[in-house]
Coordinates of C-alpha atoms in Angstrom, one line a residue:
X1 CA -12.9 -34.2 -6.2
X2 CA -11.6 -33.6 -2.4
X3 CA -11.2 -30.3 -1.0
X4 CA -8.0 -29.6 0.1
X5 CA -8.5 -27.7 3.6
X6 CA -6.4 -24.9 5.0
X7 CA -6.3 -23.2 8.5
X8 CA -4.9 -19.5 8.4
X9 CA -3.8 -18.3 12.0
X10 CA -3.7 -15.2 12.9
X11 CA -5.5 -14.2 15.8
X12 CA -5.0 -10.4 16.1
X13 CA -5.1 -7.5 15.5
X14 CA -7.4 -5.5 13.2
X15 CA -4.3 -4.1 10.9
X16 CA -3.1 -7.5 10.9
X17 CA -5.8 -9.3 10.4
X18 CA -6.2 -7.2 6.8
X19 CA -3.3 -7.9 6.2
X20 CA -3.3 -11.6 5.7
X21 CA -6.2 -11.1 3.8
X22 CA -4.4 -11.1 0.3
X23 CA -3.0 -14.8 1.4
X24 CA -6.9 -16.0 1.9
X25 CA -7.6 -14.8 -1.4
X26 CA -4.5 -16.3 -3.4
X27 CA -4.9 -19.1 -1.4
X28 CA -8.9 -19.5 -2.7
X29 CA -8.0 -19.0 -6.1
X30 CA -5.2 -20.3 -7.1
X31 CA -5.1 -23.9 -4.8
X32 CA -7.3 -26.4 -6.8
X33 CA -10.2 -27.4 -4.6
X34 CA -8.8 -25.2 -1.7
X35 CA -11.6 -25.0 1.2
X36 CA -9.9 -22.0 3.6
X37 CA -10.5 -21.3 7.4
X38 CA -9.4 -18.7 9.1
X39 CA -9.0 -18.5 13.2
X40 CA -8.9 -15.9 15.1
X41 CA -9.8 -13.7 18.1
X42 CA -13.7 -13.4 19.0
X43 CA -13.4 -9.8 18.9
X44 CA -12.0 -9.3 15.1
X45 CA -15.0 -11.9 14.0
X46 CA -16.0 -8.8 12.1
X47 CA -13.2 -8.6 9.9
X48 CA -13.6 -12.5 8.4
X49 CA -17.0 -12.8 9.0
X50 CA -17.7 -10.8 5.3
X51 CA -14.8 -12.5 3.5
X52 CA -15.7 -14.5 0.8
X53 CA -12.8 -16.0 0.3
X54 CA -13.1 -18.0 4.0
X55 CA -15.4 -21.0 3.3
X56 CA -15.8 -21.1 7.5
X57 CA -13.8 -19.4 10.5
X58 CA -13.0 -20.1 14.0
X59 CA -13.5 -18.0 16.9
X60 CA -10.8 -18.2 20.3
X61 CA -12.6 -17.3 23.2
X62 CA -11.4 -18.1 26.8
X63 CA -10.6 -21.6 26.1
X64 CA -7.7 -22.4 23.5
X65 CA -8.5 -26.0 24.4
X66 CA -11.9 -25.8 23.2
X67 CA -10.6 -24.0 19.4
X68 CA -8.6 -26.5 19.0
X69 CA -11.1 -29.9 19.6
X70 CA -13.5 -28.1 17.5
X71 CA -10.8 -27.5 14.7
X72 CA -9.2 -30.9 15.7
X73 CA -12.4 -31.9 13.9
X74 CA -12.0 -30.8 10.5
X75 CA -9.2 -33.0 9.1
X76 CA -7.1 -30.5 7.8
X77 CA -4.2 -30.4 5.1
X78 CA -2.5 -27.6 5.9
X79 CA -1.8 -25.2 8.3
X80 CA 0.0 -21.8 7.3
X81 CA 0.7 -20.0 10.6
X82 CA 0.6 -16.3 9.8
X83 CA 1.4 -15.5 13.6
X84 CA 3.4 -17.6 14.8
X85 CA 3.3 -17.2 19.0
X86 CA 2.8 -19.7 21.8
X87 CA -0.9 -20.4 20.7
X88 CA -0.2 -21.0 17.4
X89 CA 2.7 -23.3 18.2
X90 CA 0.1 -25.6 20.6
X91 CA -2.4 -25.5 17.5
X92 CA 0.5 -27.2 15.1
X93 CA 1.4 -29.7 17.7
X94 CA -2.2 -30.8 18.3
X95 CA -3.3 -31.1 14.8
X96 CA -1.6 -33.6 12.8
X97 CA -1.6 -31.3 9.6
X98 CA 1.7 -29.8 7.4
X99 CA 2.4 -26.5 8.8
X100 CA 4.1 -23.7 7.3
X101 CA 5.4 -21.0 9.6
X102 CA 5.4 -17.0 8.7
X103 CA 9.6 -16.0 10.0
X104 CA 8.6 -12.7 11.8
X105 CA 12.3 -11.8 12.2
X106 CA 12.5 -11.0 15.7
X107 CA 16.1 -11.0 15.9
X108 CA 16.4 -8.5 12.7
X109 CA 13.3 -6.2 14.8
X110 CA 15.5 -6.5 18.1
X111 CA 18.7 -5.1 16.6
X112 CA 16.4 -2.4 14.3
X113 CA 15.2 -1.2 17.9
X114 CA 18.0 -1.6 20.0
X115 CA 21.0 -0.9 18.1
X116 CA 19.5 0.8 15.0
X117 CA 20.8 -1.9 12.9
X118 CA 18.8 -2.2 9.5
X119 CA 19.1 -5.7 8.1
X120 CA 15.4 -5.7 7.7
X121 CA 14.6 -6.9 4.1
X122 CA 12.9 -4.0 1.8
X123 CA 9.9 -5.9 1.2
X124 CA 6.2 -5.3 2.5
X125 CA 5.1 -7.6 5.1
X126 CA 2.4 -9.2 2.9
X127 CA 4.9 -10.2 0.3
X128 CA 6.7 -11.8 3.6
X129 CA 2.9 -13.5 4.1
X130 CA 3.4 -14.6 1.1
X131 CA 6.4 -16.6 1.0
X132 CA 5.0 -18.9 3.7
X133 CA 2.7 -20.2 1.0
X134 CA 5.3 -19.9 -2.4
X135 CA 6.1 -23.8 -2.1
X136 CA 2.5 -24.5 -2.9
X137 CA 2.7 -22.7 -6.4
X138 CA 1.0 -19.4 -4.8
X139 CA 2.1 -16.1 -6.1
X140 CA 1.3 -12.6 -5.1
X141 CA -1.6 -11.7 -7.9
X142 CA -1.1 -7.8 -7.1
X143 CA -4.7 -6.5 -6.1
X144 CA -4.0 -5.6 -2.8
X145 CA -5.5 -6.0 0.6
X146 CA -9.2 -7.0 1.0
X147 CA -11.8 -5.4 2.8
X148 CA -15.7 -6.4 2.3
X149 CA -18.6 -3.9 3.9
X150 CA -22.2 -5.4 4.3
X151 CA -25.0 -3.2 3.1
X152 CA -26.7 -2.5 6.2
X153 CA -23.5 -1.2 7.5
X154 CA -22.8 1.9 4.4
X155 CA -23.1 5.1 5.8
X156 CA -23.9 7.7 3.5
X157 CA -22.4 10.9 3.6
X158 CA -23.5 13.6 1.3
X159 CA -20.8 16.3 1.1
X160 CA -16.8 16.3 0.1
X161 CA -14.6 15.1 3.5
X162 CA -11.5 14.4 4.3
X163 CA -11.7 11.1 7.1
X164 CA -8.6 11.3 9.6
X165 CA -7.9 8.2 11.8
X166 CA -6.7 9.8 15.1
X167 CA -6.5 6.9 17.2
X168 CA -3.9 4.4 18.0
X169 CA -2.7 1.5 19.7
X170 CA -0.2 3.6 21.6
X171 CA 0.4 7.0 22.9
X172 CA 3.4 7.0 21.1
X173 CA 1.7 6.1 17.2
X174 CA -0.8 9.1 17.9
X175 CA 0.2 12.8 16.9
X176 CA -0.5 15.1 20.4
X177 CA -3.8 16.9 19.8
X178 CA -2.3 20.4 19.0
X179 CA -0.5 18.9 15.9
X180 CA -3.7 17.2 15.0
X181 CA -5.6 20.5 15.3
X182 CA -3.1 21.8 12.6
X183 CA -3.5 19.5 10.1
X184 CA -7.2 20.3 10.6
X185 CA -6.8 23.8 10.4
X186 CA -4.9 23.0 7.2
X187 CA -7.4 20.9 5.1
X188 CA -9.1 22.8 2.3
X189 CA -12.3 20.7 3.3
X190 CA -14.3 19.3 6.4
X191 CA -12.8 16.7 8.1
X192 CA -14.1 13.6 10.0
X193 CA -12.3 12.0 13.0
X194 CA -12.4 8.2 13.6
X195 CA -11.2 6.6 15.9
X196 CA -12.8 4.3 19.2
X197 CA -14.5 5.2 21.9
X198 CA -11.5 5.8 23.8
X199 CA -10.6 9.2 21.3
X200 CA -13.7 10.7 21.6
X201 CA -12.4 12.7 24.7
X202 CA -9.5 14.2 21.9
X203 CA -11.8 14.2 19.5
X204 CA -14.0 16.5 20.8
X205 CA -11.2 18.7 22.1
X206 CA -10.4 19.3 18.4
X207 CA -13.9 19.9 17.8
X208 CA -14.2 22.4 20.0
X209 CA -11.2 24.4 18.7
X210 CA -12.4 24.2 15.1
X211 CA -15.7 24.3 15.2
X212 CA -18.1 22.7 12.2
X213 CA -14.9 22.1 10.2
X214 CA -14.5 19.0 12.1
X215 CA -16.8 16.2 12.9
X216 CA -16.2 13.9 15.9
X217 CA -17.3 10.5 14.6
X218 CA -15.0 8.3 17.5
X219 CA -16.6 5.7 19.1
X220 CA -20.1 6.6 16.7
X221 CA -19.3 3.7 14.2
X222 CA -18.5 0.3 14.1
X223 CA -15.5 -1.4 11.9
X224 CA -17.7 -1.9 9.2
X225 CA -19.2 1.6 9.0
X226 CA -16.0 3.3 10.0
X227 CA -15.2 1.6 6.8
X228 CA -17.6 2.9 4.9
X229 CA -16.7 6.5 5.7
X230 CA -12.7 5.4 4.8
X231 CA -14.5 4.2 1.4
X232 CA -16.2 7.7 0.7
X233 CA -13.6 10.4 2.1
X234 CA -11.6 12.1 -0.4
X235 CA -8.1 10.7 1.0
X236 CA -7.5 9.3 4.1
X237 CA -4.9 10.8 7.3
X238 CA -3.8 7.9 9.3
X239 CA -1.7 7.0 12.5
X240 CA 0.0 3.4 12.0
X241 CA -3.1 1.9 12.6
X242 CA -5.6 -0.4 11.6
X243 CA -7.4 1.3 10.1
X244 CA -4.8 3.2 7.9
X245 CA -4.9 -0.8 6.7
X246 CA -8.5 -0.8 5.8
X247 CA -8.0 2.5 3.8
X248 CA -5.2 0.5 1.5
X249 CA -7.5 -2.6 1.1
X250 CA -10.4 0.1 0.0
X251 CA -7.6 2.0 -2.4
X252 CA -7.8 5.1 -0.7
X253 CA -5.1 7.9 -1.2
X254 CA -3.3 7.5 2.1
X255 CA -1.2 10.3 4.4
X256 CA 0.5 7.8 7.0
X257 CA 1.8 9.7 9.9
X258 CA 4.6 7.6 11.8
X259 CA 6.4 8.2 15.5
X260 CA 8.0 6.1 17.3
X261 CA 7.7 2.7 14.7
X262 CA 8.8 2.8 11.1
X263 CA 7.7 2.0 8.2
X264 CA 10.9 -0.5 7.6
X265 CA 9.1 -2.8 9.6
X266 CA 6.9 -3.7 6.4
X267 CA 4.2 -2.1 7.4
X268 CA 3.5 1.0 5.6
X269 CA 0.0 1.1 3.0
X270 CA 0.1 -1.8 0.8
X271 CA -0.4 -1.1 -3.0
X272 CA -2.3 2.0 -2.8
X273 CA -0.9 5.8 -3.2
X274 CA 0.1 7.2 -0.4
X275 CA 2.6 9.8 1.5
X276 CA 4.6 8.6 4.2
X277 CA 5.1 11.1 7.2
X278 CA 8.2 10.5 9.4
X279 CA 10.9 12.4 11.5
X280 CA 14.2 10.6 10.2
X281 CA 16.3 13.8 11.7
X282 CA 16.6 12.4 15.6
X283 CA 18.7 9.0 16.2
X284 CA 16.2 7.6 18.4
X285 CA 13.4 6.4 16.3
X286 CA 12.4 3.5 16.5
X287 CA 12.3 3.0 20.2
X288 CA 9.8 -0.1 20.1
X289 CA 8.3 -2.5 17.3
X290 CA 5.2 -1.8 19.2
X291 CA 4.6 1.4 21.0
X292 CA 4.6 2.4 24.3
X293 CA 2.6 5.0 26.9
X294 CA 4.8 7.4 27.0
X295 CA 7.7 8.9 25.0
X296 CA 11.0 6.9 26.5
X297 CA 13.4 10.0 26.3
X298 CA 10.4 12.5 27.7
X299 CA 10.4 14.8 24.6
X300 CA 8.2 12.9 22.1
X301 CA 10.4 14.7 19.1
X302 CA 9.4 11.7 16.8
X303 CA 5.9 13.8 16.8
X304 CA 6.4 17.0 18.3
X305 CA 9.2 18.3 15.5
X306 CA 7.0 16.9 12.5
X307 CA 6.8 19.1 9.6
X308 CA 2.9 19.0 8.6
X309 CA 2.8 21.5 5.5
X310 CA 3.5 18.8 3.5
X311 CA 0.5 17.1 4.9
X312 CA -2.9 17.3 2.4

C-alpha cells in the first residue's frame, strides 16, 4: 500500500519545536500508511533527530532554495504548516502538495499586547496545533509532549536535586539574579542551574552567594543531557523557556515563573502538574508576545514585586 507523506514545518525554536511534537506523533499513528518529515532549522536538528515518530527530516541552512529542491523531491501529500511565516509560505507555493496552515492569531496577540484585550481562546497552543490536522480524522490522544534522550547522552546524578532553568530568550522572561538567589536560599534541597553558555556568568554569581547548595551546570550540557538532568530532578523551576517545555514532555512537576508574557498565550506546561507564577497586580503585563532587553516602563515590577514563598 502507498505511503501517504507529510511535511511538518516548523523551523524554530527549541520550546516550539517540542511543541509540535504531539502532532508528529498523532499524525504517525493515527494516518494509515503516514510517512512524516519534519523541517526545520540546522541548529534544533537535535530535537528531531531522536524522534521516532519522523521517518526522515530536513535541515534549513543558508540556502532556503536548496531545502526546498531537495524536499521538492519527495512527492509529498501534505503539507501542515505549524509556523506559518514568509519561509513557510515560499515552501507551499513551490511544492505542489495540500497544505494546511496553523492560524497564529496575530491580530488577537496584537490587541492582548497593545490594548490588553483578551479574546485569546482558553485553549493550549498544542490543541491549536492540532486543529490544523482535525479534517484528516486526527485527534488529540492526551499523552502529552515528546521528548526522546539517547543513551550516550544520560547523565547520572546520584543525590536528591532540584534542576532550575535560569535562562531565557529575553531579559525580560528571566527573574534578576537576587530573586533567583531566593528561591535558592529557599529550596529544602541542592539545586542545579541550567541554562546556556551565555548564564554561566549569573550562574556562577548565585554560586558564589550560596555556596555547595547550588551547582552551576550552564553551558556544561548539551540539549540532550540537559534533559537528562530535567528527567532526574525532583521538580523542575522554569522561566518561559524551552526547556520548561522539555520538562512537560518528560512529566516533570513544573514551577513556571512568568514576566513580561503570559501564560494566555497558550503556552504554559502542557499536560503535566505544575504551578504557574505570575504578577497579575500591575496593568502592564504583557508588554510583548516575545520579550525584550530591557523592561519598557524601567521598573521590571512584572519580576521585581513577585511573591516567591509560594515557590517549592
Amino acid at each position: 500500500m502507498k505511503k501517504t507523506k507529510f511535511l511538518i514545518l516548523r523551523f524554530s525554536s527549541i520550546g516550539d519545536i517540542v511543541l509540535t511534537t504531539p502532532i508528529v506523533r498523532c499524525l504517525k499513528l493515527q494516518f494509515p500508511n503516514a510517512e512524516v518529515h519534519f523541517t526545520t532549522k540546522k541548529q534544533f536538528k537535535v530535537i528531531v533527530e531522536n524522534n521516532p515518530y519522523i521517518d526522515k527530516y530536513f535541515l534549513l541552512e543558508k540556502s532556503l532554495n536548496r531545502l526546498i529542491k531537495d524536499l521538492q523531491s519527495e512527492d509529498y501529500d501534505y503539507i501542515i504548516d505549524l509556523h506559518n511565516n514568509l519561509r513557510t509560505s515560499i515552501i507551499k507555493f513551490r511544492i505542489p502538495a495540500k497544505s494546511f496552515s496553523f492560524d497564529k492569531l496575530n491580530f488577537k496577540k496584537w490587541l492582548l499586547v497593545n490594548f490588553k484585550i483578551n479574546i485569546m481562546p482558553n485553549i493550549h497552543i498544542v490543541d491549536r496545533y492540532l486543529k490544523t490536522v482535525e479534517s484528516l480524522g486526527i485527534k488529540n490522544d492526551n499523552q502529552g509532549l515528546d521528548y526522546f534522550i539517547p543513551d550516550r547522552d544520560n547523565v547520572v546524578i546520584n543525590e536528591v536535586f532540584v534542576a532550575y532553568v535560569i535562562g531565557g530568550q529575553h531579559f525580560t522572561k528571566k527573574l534578576p539574579t537576587h530573586k533567583i538567589i531566593e528561591i535558592c536560599e529557599l529550596s529544602h534541597t541542592k539545586v542545579i542551574l541550567l541554562g546556556g553558555k551565555e548564564d554561566f556568568e549569573t550562574g556562577e554569581i548565585i554560586q558564589k552567594a550560596l555556596g555547595k547548595k547550588v551547582i552551576n551546570a550552564c553551558g556544561s550540557y548539551n540539549l540532550n543531557q540537559s534533559a537528562s538532568l530535567l528527567q532526574q530532578a525532583e521538580y523542575v523551576i522554569s522561566h518561559d523557556s524551552g526547556l520548561m517545555h522539555m520538562a512537560a514532555a518528560l512529566k516533570k512537576r513544573i514551577v513556571s515563573i512568568w514576566g513580561n508574557t503570559v501564560p494566555a498565550f497558550g503556552m504554559y506546561p502542557y499536560l503535566t502538574d505544575y504551578k504557574l507564577v505570575e504578577n497579575n497586580n500591575i496593568s502592564c503585563r504583557p508588554c510583548s508576545k516575545i520579550g525584550y532587553s530591557k523592561c519598557p516602563k524601567g521598573h521590571f515590577k512584572c519580576m521585581q514585586d513577585l511573591d516567591l514563598t509560594t515557590i517549592s
